[in-house]
Amino acid sequence: MKSSLPHQFDTACIHAGQHPDELFGGVSVPIYQSSTFAFKSAEEGAARFSGKDSGYKYTRLGNPTTSALEACIAELEGGGIGLATASGMAAVNTAYMALLGCGSHMISTDSVYGPSRTLMEKEFSRFGVETDYVDTSNLDKLKAAIRPNTKLVYLETPANPTLSITDITEAAKIAHTAGAVVVVDNTFCSPMLQRPLDLGADIVLHSMTKFINGHSDVVAGILVIRDKTLAARLRNVLSQTGGTIDPHQAWLVLRGVKTLSMRIRVAQENARRLADELVSHPMIASVAYPGLRTHPQYKLVEKQMKGPGSMISFELVGGVEAGRILMNSVSLSTLAVSLGGIETLIQHPAGMTHASLPREARLSAGISDGLVRLSVGCEAYEDLSHDLFSALDEVRRQCPGESTMSVTG
Ligand SMILES: Cc1ncc(COP(=O)(O)O)c(C=O)c1O
């Protein structure tokens, strides 16, 4: 857009970082599907490599389509420098690698996305990095875990699948007093519902595979950083490790993000209504949804988030078998992992993603036998509700005598 005034979030989703193409006026940012960029002269090439000329050189180091996406998401996060990555995990890896080294210590939310933990436990531990996994929603536990060599406090809020919330502002104060950098994985919220940089975090990251792209057709990630020195450090690691996004992938995300606010509004309204209905169903033992007044951190949700989002976890009466029946009885909700797409996805971690974990380990990670995770999409509410509640009726038919109720969480 010509105006440089900050825009409303809805407007920024559509326009931030994007301008009609200067050559032909194309309204959609062109896909610069080129690995390399020609220099007009030896002098121009030299100037680009010395940094005197900021033009493009090679796509792993920067690309115009990627730059448009990076500018867009950085603006949505309230300003900063964006670094788009080939996946959410490439963003996590870049942050770990840039901030940690032999002898350093990280504190992480205990129920972070599994591979963010496995990457640290299986790989970074080999290089002498130590990590404590704590319930960061308990600030006393966070404070107690700080060590003189703590370099990184890595938060995921809302956490997966418990949907417990960490107070980003207070956690950042504790981390900064100890000289540690704060990273927030904001995937579950998107910048529409939570802006960690405004709350004191140093780096925000996303799996853009989820809400930002929103169509279950791209794997991508991003880091947004305000501090220029920190951003340069991350950019070096990203370009040297080669976790850069591909221009076509970047263009698809730019296309998806235009409808972010519309999608989130519809999905969130569906989720609110479903959560309200689920709490009184006889086959449901508990519902975790940040929009329920019974959520243990409801006040913090209201302070920190602009809305409760569209992720719901609920506990079925009837354990693993009830979960299996529910998965086989839904027809509109798609049985798949991932989240944040325009379509509703449902999964039963104990029977699927976490089935290989020993039961005790699974339970201590908050994944009980009958836990179901629902990523609510944008379908008509009546259709979604009919699908889910018909499937719950089927669970009730096949698991008789299990129908006592109910706690909400
Ligand atoms: C919270 C969170 N962070 C990071 C990731 C990793 O993202 P990707 O699958 O794009 O690598 C995921 C993926 O599910 C996620 O849910």
Coordinates of C-alpha atoms in Angstrom, one line a residue, residues 278 281-287 313-327 346 348 368-372 388 391-392 395-396 399 402 404:
L278 CA -19.7 -30.2 25.1
H281 CA -22.7 -33.9 27.3
P282 CA -22.9 -37.0 29.4
M283 CA -19.9 -38.7 27.6
I284 CA -17.6 -35.8 28.4
A285 CA -15.6 -35.7 31.6
S286 CA -13.9 -32.4 31.1
V287 CA -13.4 -29.7 28.5
S313 CA -9.3 -30.5 24.1
F314 CA -11.9 -32.7 25.9
E315 CA -11.7 -35.8 27.9
L316 CA -14.1 -38.6 27.0
V317 CA -15.7 -40.8 29.6
G318 CA -14.7 -44.3 28.5
G319 CA -10.9 -43.9 27.8
V320 CA -9.1 -45.3 24.8
E321 CA -12.0 -47.3 23.5
A322 CA -14.3 -44.3 23.6
G323 CA -11.7 -42.3 21.7
R324 CA -11.5 -45.1 19.0
I325 CA -15.2 -45.2 18.6
L326 CA -15.5 -41.4 18.3
M327 CA -12.7 -41.2 15.7
I346 CA -10.0 -34.3 15.1
H348 CA -7.1 -39.0 19.7
S368 CA -5.0 -39.0 29.2
D369 CA -6.6 -42.1 27.7
G370 CA -9.8 -40.4 26.5
L371 CA -8.3 -37.0 25.5
V372 CA -9.5 -35.7 22.1
L388 CA -19.7 -34.3 16.6
A391 CA -20.6 -39.4 17.0
L392 CA -20.8 -38.8 20.8
V395 CA -19.8 -43.6 21.8
R396 CA -22.6 -43.6 24.3
C399 CA -19.8 -47.7 25.8
E402 CA -20.2 -44.8 31.3
T404 CA -21.7 -39.9 34.5

